[in-house]
PDB file of C-alpha atoms and ligand atoms in Angstrom:
ATOM      1  CA  UNK P   1      91.327  61.127  18.950  1.00 49.00           C
ATOM      2  CA  UNK P   2      89.364  59.924  21.915  1.00 52.00           C
ATOM      3  CA  UNK P   3      86.447  61.646  23.453  1.00 57.00           C
ATOM      4  CA  UNK P   4      87.309  63.433  26.662  1.00 60.00           C
ATOM      5  CA  UNK P   5      84.788  62.591  29.309  1.00 59.00           C
ATOM      6  CA  UNK P   6      84.864  64.784  32.361  1.00 62.00           C
ATOM      7  CA  UNK P   7      83.038  63.752  35.454  1.00 65.00           C
ATOM      8  CA  UNK P   8      81.302  66.960  36.394  1.00 60.00           C
ATOM      9  CA  UNK P   9      80.114  65.568  39.706  1.00 69.00           C
ATOM     10  CA  UNK P  10      83.692  64.937  40.801  1.00 82.00           C
ATOM     11  CA  UNK P  11      84.941  68.425  40.001  1.00 92.00           C
ATOM     12  CA  UNK P  12      85.096  71.048  42.703  1.00 96.00           C
ATOM     13  CA  UNK P  13      82.710  73.928  42.288  1.00 97.00           C
ATOM     14  CA  UNK P  14      83.431  77.503  43.290  1.00 98.00           C
ATOM     15  CA  UNK P  15      82.016  76.982  46.774  1.00 98.00           C
ATOM     16  CA  UNK P  16      84.450  74.084  47.366  1.00 98.00           C
ATOM     17  CA  UNK P  17      87.375  76.200  46.206  1.00 97.00           C
ATOM     18  CA  UNK P  18      86.495  79.244  48.304  1.00 98.00           C
ATOM     19  CA  UNK P  19      85.655  77.207  51.408  1.00 98.00           C
ATOM     20  CA  UNK P  20      88.996  75.406  51.194  1.00 97.00           C
ATOM     21  CA  UNK P  21      90.695  78.813  51.022  1.00 97.00           C
ATOM     22  CA  UNK P  22      88.812  79.902  54.149  1.00 98.00           C
ATOM     23  CA  UNK P  23      90.027  76.841  56.056  1.00 98.00           C
ATOM     24  CA  UNK P  24      93.589  77.521  54.944  1.00 97.00           C
ATOM     25  CA  UNK P  25      93.411  81.139  56.126  1.00 98.00           C
ATOM     26  CA  UNK P  26      92.170  80.125  59.570  1.00 98.00           C
ATOM     27  CA  UNK P  27      94.857  77.464  59.789  1.00 97.00           C
ATOM     28  CA  UNK P  28      97.546  80.009  58.865  1.00 97.00           C
ATOM     29  CA  UNK P  29      96.268  82.271  61.624  1.00 98.00           C
ATOM     30  CA  UNK P  30      96.634  79.420  64.127  1.00 98.00           C
ATOM     31  CA  UNK P  31     100.185  78.831  62.904  1.00 97.00           C
ATOM     32  CA  UNK P  32     101.015  82.528  63.291  1.00 97.00           C
ATOM     33  CA  UNK P  33      99.714  82.505  66.844  1.00 96.00           C
ATOM     34  CA  UNK P  34     101.781  79.413  67.656  1.00 96.00           C
ATOM     35  CA  UNK P  35     105.009  80.694  66.070  1.00 95.00           C
ATOM     36  CA  UNK P  36     107.744  81.496  68.511  1.00 93.00           C
ATOM     37  CA  UNK P  37     110.090  83.186  66.035  1.00 94.00           C
ATOM     38  CA  UNK P  38     109.215  86.689  64.818  1.00 93.00           C
ATOM     39  CA  UNK P  39     110.628  85.890  61.397  1.00 90.00           C
ATOM     40  CA  UNK P  40     108.334  82.887  61.009  1.00 92.00           C
ATOM     41  CA  UNK P  41     105.358  84.996  62.093  1.00 94.00           C
ATOM     42  CA  UNK P  42     106.274  87.636  59.497  1.00 91.00           C
ATOM     43  CA  UNK P  43     106.545  85.060  56.734  1.00 90.00           C
ATOM     44  CA  UNK P  44     103.278  83.368  57.605  1.00 94.00           C
ATOM     45  CA  UNK P  45     101.498  86.709  57.925  1.00 94.00           C
ATOM     46  CA  UNK P  46     102.756  87.845  54.536  1.00 90.00           C
ATOM     47  CA  UNK P  47     101.616  84.577  53.004  1.00 91.00           C
ATOM     48  CA  UNK P  48      98.216  85.030  54.629  1.00 95.00           C
ATOM     49  CA  UNK P  49      97.930  88.625  53.396  1.00 93.00           C
ATOM     50  CA  UNK P  50      98.926  87.637  49.901  1.00 90.00           C
ATOM     51  CA  UNK P  51      96.487  84.705  49.724  1.00 93.00           C
ATOM     52  CA  UNK P  52      93.623  86.593  51.317  1.00 95.00           C
ATOM     53  CA  UNK P  53      93.918  89.548  48.928  1.00 93.00           C
ATOM     54  CA  UNK P  54      93.929  87.141  45.965  1.00 92.00           C
ATOM     55  CA  UNK P  55      90.865  85.376  47.315  1.00 96.00           C
ATOM     56  CA  UNK P  56      88.971  88.621  47.930  1.00 96.00           C
ATOM     57  CA  UNK P  57      89.767  90.059  44.487  1.00 94.00           C
ATOM     58  CA  UNK P  58      88.750  86.792  42.771  1.00 95.00           C
ATOM     59  CA  UNK P  59      85.457  86.749  44.700  1.00 97.00           C
ATOM     60  CA  UNK P  60      84.753  90.331  43.734  1.00 96.00           C
ATOM     61  CA  UNK P  61      85.527  89.634  40.067  1.00 94.00           C
ATOM     62  CA  UNK P  62      83.596  86.399  39.579  1.00 96.00           C
ATOM     63  CA  UNK P  63      81.489  85.416  42.552  1.00 97.00           C
ATOM     64  CA  UNK P  64      79.923  88.587  43.891  1.00 97.00           C
ATOM     65  CA  UNK P  65      78.522  89.538  40.449  1.00 97.00           C
ATOM     66  CA  UNK P  66      76.807  86.122  40.364  1.00 97.00           C
ATOM     67  CA  UNK P  67      75.443  86.743  43.870  1.00 97.00           C
ATOM     68  CA  UNK P  68      74.038  90.094  42.742  1.00 97.00           C
ATOM     69  CA  UNK P  69      72.402  88.409  39.786  1.00 96.00           C
ATOM     70  CA  UNK P  70      70.980  85.282  41.407  1.00 96.00           C
ATOM     71  CA  UNK P  71      70.337  85.993  45.088  1.00 96.00           C
ATOM     72  CA  UNK P  72      67.102  87.695  46.163  1.00 96.00           C
ATOM     73  CA  UNK P  73      69.032  89.967  48.512  1.00 95.00           C
ATOM     74  CA  UNK P  74      72.122  89.909  46.297  1.00 96.00           C
ATOM     75  CA  UNK P  75      72.874  93.633  46.175  1.00 97.00           C
ATOM     76  CA  UNK P  76      72.681  93.960  49.927  1.00 97.00           C
ATOM     77  CA  UNK P  77      74.764  90.834  50.540  1.00 97.00           C
ATOM     78  CA  UNK P  78      77.476  91.999  48.124  1.00 97.00           C
ATOM     79  CA  UNK P  79      77.570  95.419  49.712  1.00 97.00           C
ATOM     80  CA  UNK P  80      77.978  93.851  53.144  1.00 97.00           C
ATOM     81  CA  UNK P  81      80.660  91.383  51.996  1.00 97.00           C
ATOM     82  CA  UNK P  82      82.608  94.033  50.085  1.00 97.00           C
ATOM     83  CA  UNK P  83      82.610  96.280  53.146  1.00 97.00           C
ATOM     84  CA  UNK P  84      84.039  93.357  55.141  1.00 97.00           C
ATOM     85  CA  UNK P  85      86.781  92.858  52.541  1.00 97.00           C
ATOM     86  CA  UNK P  86      87.685  96.530  53.003  1.00 96.00           C
ATOM     87  CA  UNK P  87      87.755  96.041  56.750  1.00 97.00           C
ATOM     88  CA  UNK P  88      90.017  92.989  56.372  1.00 97.00           C
ATOM     89  CA  UNK P  89      92.299  94.988  54.109  1.00 96.00           C
ATOM     90  CA  UNK P  90      92.541  97.843  56.591  1.00 95.00           C
ATOM     91  CA  UNK P  91      93.703  95.397  59.248  1.00 97.00           C
ATOM     92  CA  UNK P  92      96.102  93.704  56.827  1.00 95.00           C
ATOM     93  CA  UNK P  93      97.602  97.088  55.933  1.00 93.00           C
ATOM     94  CA  UNK P  94      98.277  97.737  59.604  1.00 93.00           C
ATOM     95  CA  UNK P  95      99.663  94.229  59.958  1.00 93.00           C
ATOM     96  CA  UNK P  96     102.088  94.562  57.073  1.00 89.00           C
ATOM     97  CA  UNK P  97     103.532  97.713  58.641  1.00 87.00           C
ATOM     98  CA  UNK P  98     104.018  96.366  62.167  1.00 91.00           C
ATOM     99  CA  UNK P  99     107.146  94.575  63.335  1.00 91.00           C
ATOM    100  CA  UNK P 100     106.401  90.898  63.968  1.00 92.00           C
ATOM    101  CA  UNK P 101     108.222  91.164  67.288  1.00 92.00           C
ATOM    102  CA  UNK P 102     105.930  93.965  68.422  1.00 92.00           C
ATOM    103  CA  UNK P 103     103.085  93.169  70.833  1.00 91.00           C
ATOM    104  CA  UNK P 104     100.650  94.897  68.508  1.00 95.00           C
ATOM    105  CA  UNK P 105     101.337  92.321  65.820  1.00 96.00           C
ATOM    106  CA  UNK P 106      99.438  89.509  67.531  1.00 96.00           C
ATOM    107  CA  UNK P 107      96.658  91.906  68.526  1.00 97.00           C
ATOM    108  CA  UNK P 108      96.192  92.734  64.844  1.00 97.00           C
ATOM    109  CA  UNK P 109      96.233  89.041  63.943  1.00 98.00           C
ATOM    110  CA  UNK P 110      93.447  88.583  66.504  1.00 98.00           C
ATOM    111  CA  UNK P 111      91.502  91.463  64.974  1.00 98.00           C
ATOM    112  CA  UNK P 112      91.926  89.946  61.523  1.00 98.00           C
ATOM    113  CA  UNK P 113      90.751  86.566  62.807  1.00 98.00           C
ATOM    114  CA  UNK P 114      87.578  88.013  64.334  1.00 98.00           C
ATOM    115  CA  UNK P 115      86.586  89.835  61.143  1.00 98.00           C
ATOM    116  CA  UNK P 116      87.537  86.878  58.985  1.00 98.00           C
ATOM    117  CA  UNK P 117      85.557  84.337  61.039  1.00 98.00           C
ATOM    118  CA  UNK P 118      82.494  86.569  60.798  1.00 97.00           C
ATOM    119  CA  UNK P 119      82.956  87.004  57.056  1.00 98.00           C
ATOM    120  CA  UNK P 120      83.500  83.288  56.449  1.00 98.00           C
ATOM    121  CA  UNK P 121      80.382  82.508  58.463  1.00 97.00           C
ATOM    122  CA  UNK P 122      78.324  84.961  56.352  1.00 96.00           C
ATOM    123  CA  UNK P 123      79.562  83.468  53.091  1.00 97.00           C
ATOM    124  CA  UNK P 124      79.481  79.799  54.031  1.00 98.00           C
ATOM    125  CA  UNK P 125      76.148  79.705  55.791  1.00 97.00           C
ATOM    126  CA  UNK P 126      74.459  82.561  53.946  1.00 95.00           C
ATOM    127  CA  UNK P 127      75.479  83.277  50.400  1.00 96.00           C
ATOM    128  CA  UNK P 128      77.250  80.110  49.253  1.00 98.00           C
ATOM    129  CA  UNK P 129      74.362  77.710  49.913  1.00 97.00           C
ATOM    130  CA  UNK P 130      72.079  80.141  48.080  1.00 97.00           C
ATOM    131  CA  UNK P 131      74.419  80.204  45.114  1.00 97.00           C
ATOM    132  CA  UNK P 132      74.412  76.408  45.010  1.00 97.00           C
ATOM    133  CA  UNK P 133      70.639  76.379  45.177  1.00 97.00           C
ATOM    134  CA  UNK P 134      70.181  78.918  42.393  1.00 97.00           C
ATOM    135  CA  UNK P 135      73.064  78.573  39.938  1.00 97.00           C
ATOM    136  CA  UNK P 136      73.462  75.521  37.668  1.00 96.00           C
ATOM    137  CA  UNK P 137      76.322  73.264  38.707  1.00 95.00           C
ATOM    138  CA  UNK P 138      78.216  73.651  35.382  1.00 95.00           C
ATOM    139  CA  UNK P 139      78.335  77.378  35.979  1.00 96.00           C
ATOM    140  CA  UNK P 140      79.642  76.925  39.524  1.00 97.00           C
ATOM    141  CA  UNK P 141      82.352  74.573  38.254  1.00 97.00           C
ATOM    142  CA  UNK P 142      83.277  77.036  35.507  1.00 97.00           C
ATOM    143  CA  UNK P 143      83.405  79.811  38.101  1.00 97.00           C
ATOM    144  CA  UNK P 144      85.825  77.691  40.164  1.00 97.00           C
ATOM    145  CA  UNK P 145      88.191  77.649  37.169  1.00 96.00           C
ATOM    146  CA  UNK P 146      87.951  81.412  36.758  1.00 95.00           C
ATOM    147  CA  UNK P 147      88.653  82.002  40.437  1.00 95.00           C
ATOM    148  CA  UNK P 148      91.685  79.677  40.342  1.00 94.00           C
ATOM    149  CA  UNK P 149      93.005  81.433  37.230  1.00 92.00           C
ATOM    150  CA  UNK P 150      92.459  84.901  38.696  1.00 89.00           C
ATOM    151  CA  UNK P 151      94.388  83.955  41.831  1.00 87.00           C
ATOM    152  CA  UNK P 152      97.345  82.851  39.700  1.00 84.00           C
ATOM    153  CA  UNK P 153      97.645  86.157  37.822  1.00 76.00           C
ATOM    154  CA  UNK P 154     100.017  87.696  40.330  1.00 63.00           C
ATOM    155  CA  UNK P 155     103.080  85.871  41.601  1.00 58.00           C
ATOM    156  CA  UNK P 156     102.875  84.419  45.111  1.00 50.00           C
ATOM    157  CA  UNK P 157     105.703  86.631  46.256  1.00 51.00           C
ATOM    158  CA  UNK P 158     104.603  90.218  45.730  1.00 47.00           C
ATOM    159  CA  UNK P 159     107.644  91.773  44.092  1.00 46.00           C
ATOM    160  CA  UNK P 160     111.275  90.764  43.515  1.00 44.00           C
ATOM    161  CA  UNK P 161     112.370  94.061  45.039  1.00 45.00           C
ATOM    162  CA  UNK P 162     110.102  93.656  48.013  1.00 49.00           C
ATOM    163  CA  UNK P 163     111.043  90.441  49.752  1.00 49.00           C
ATOM    164  CA  UNK P 164     108.798  89.388  52.579  1.00 52.00           C
ATOM    165  CA  UNK P 165     111.147  89.749  55.441  1.00 51.00           C
ATOM    166  CA  UNK P 166     111.759  91.697  58.587  1.00 50.00           C
ATOM    167  CA  UNK P 167     114.581  93.758  57.138  1.00 50.00           C
ATOM    168  CA  UNK P 168     112.460  94.889  54.226  1.00 50.00           C
ATOM    169  CA  UNK P 169     109.603  95.814  56.511  1.00 50.00           C
ATOM    170  CA  UNK P 170     111.932  97.724  58.783  1.00 51.00           C
ATOM    171  CA  UNK P 171     113.600  99.589  55.934  1.00 49.00           C
ATOM    172  CA  UNK P 172     110.548 100.679  54.049  1.00 50.00           C
ATOM    173  CA  UNK P 173     108.188 101.145  56.962  1.00 46.00           C
ATOM    174  CA  UNK P 174     104.435 101.565  56.667  1.00 40.00           C
ATOM    175  CA  UNK P 175     102.628 102.419  53.480  1.00 40.00           C
ATOM    176  CA  UNK P 176     104.461 100.328  50.909  1.00 55.00           C
ATOM    177  CA  UNK P 177     101.478  98.143  50.800  1.00 74.00           C
ATOM    178  CA  UNK P 178     101.641  94.538  49.834  1.00 79.00           C
ATOM    179  CA  UNK P 179      97.843  94.729  49.988  1.00 85.00           C
ATOM    180  CA  UNK P 180      97.536  97.665  47.582  1.00 82.00           C
ATOM    181  CA  UNK P 181     100.193  96.478  45.169  1.00 80.00           C
ATOM    182  CA  UNK P 182      98.744  93.014  44.954  1.00 81.00           C
ATOM    183  CA  UNK P 183      95.177  94.234  44.566  1.00 83.00           C
ATOM    184  CA  UNK P 184      96.190  96.650  41.800  1.00 80.00           C
ATOM    185  CA  UNK P 185      98.110  93.986  39.974  1.00 80.00           C
ATOM    186  CA  UNK P 186      95.366  91.399  40.237  1.00 81.00           C
ATOM    187  CA  UNK P 187      92.714  93.747  38.992  1.00 79.00           C
ATOM    188  CA  UNK P 188      94.976  95.000  36.183  1.00 74.00           C
ATOM    189  CA  UNK P 189      95.384  98.562  37.392  1.00 62.00           C
ATOM    190  CA  UNK P 190      99.147  98.397  37.717  1.00 51.00           C
ATOM    191  CA  UNK P 191     101.993  98.095  35.226  1.00 44.00           C
ATOM    192  CA  UNK P 192     104.541  97.343  37.944  1.00 42.00           C
TER     193      UNK P 192
HETATM  194 FE1  LIG D   1      85.589  84.203  50.930  1.00 82.63          FE
HETATM  195 FE1  LIG D   2      84.668  87.289  50.815  1.00 82.63          FE
END
């Protein structure tokens, strides 16, 4: 049996993983805005919602506790960031209930983008550099693994009975909550 040598310096840490997610979210938003077909907009928006909820839950499980512990203003920063997650989720809940052909749809995407850009800016220029400065690199790499694993706990598509499409959204209407279902499942509160 050989010795497994891992090059720690080459492995992504949690800040790399989360920052890549942020870029992907903003890119998805651009794609939604450029989509001509309502069906494509719906699909992209549902993918965005699903990925963003995963990201937020994983941050709250593994990253925000570390911020509380290691950052001088950790409690305050976590409170602020968690409130922004709630705000993002409120907008996503509206978005999941609106027809992608409706004019309000793109207005909500714009609202989501504004809140998200602000949130990403807070994390990437505020809290993440502080985490890197204060938490040993092995821990940040380990945290990256935990975040990746947490995001995989729920399937990418929310539920076999709840396909992400226009017809489904029309039939069930508001309140069936991809956001809520996914959050519950990721944080282990649901048996569904
Ligand atoms: Fe984030
Ligand atoms: Fe966040």
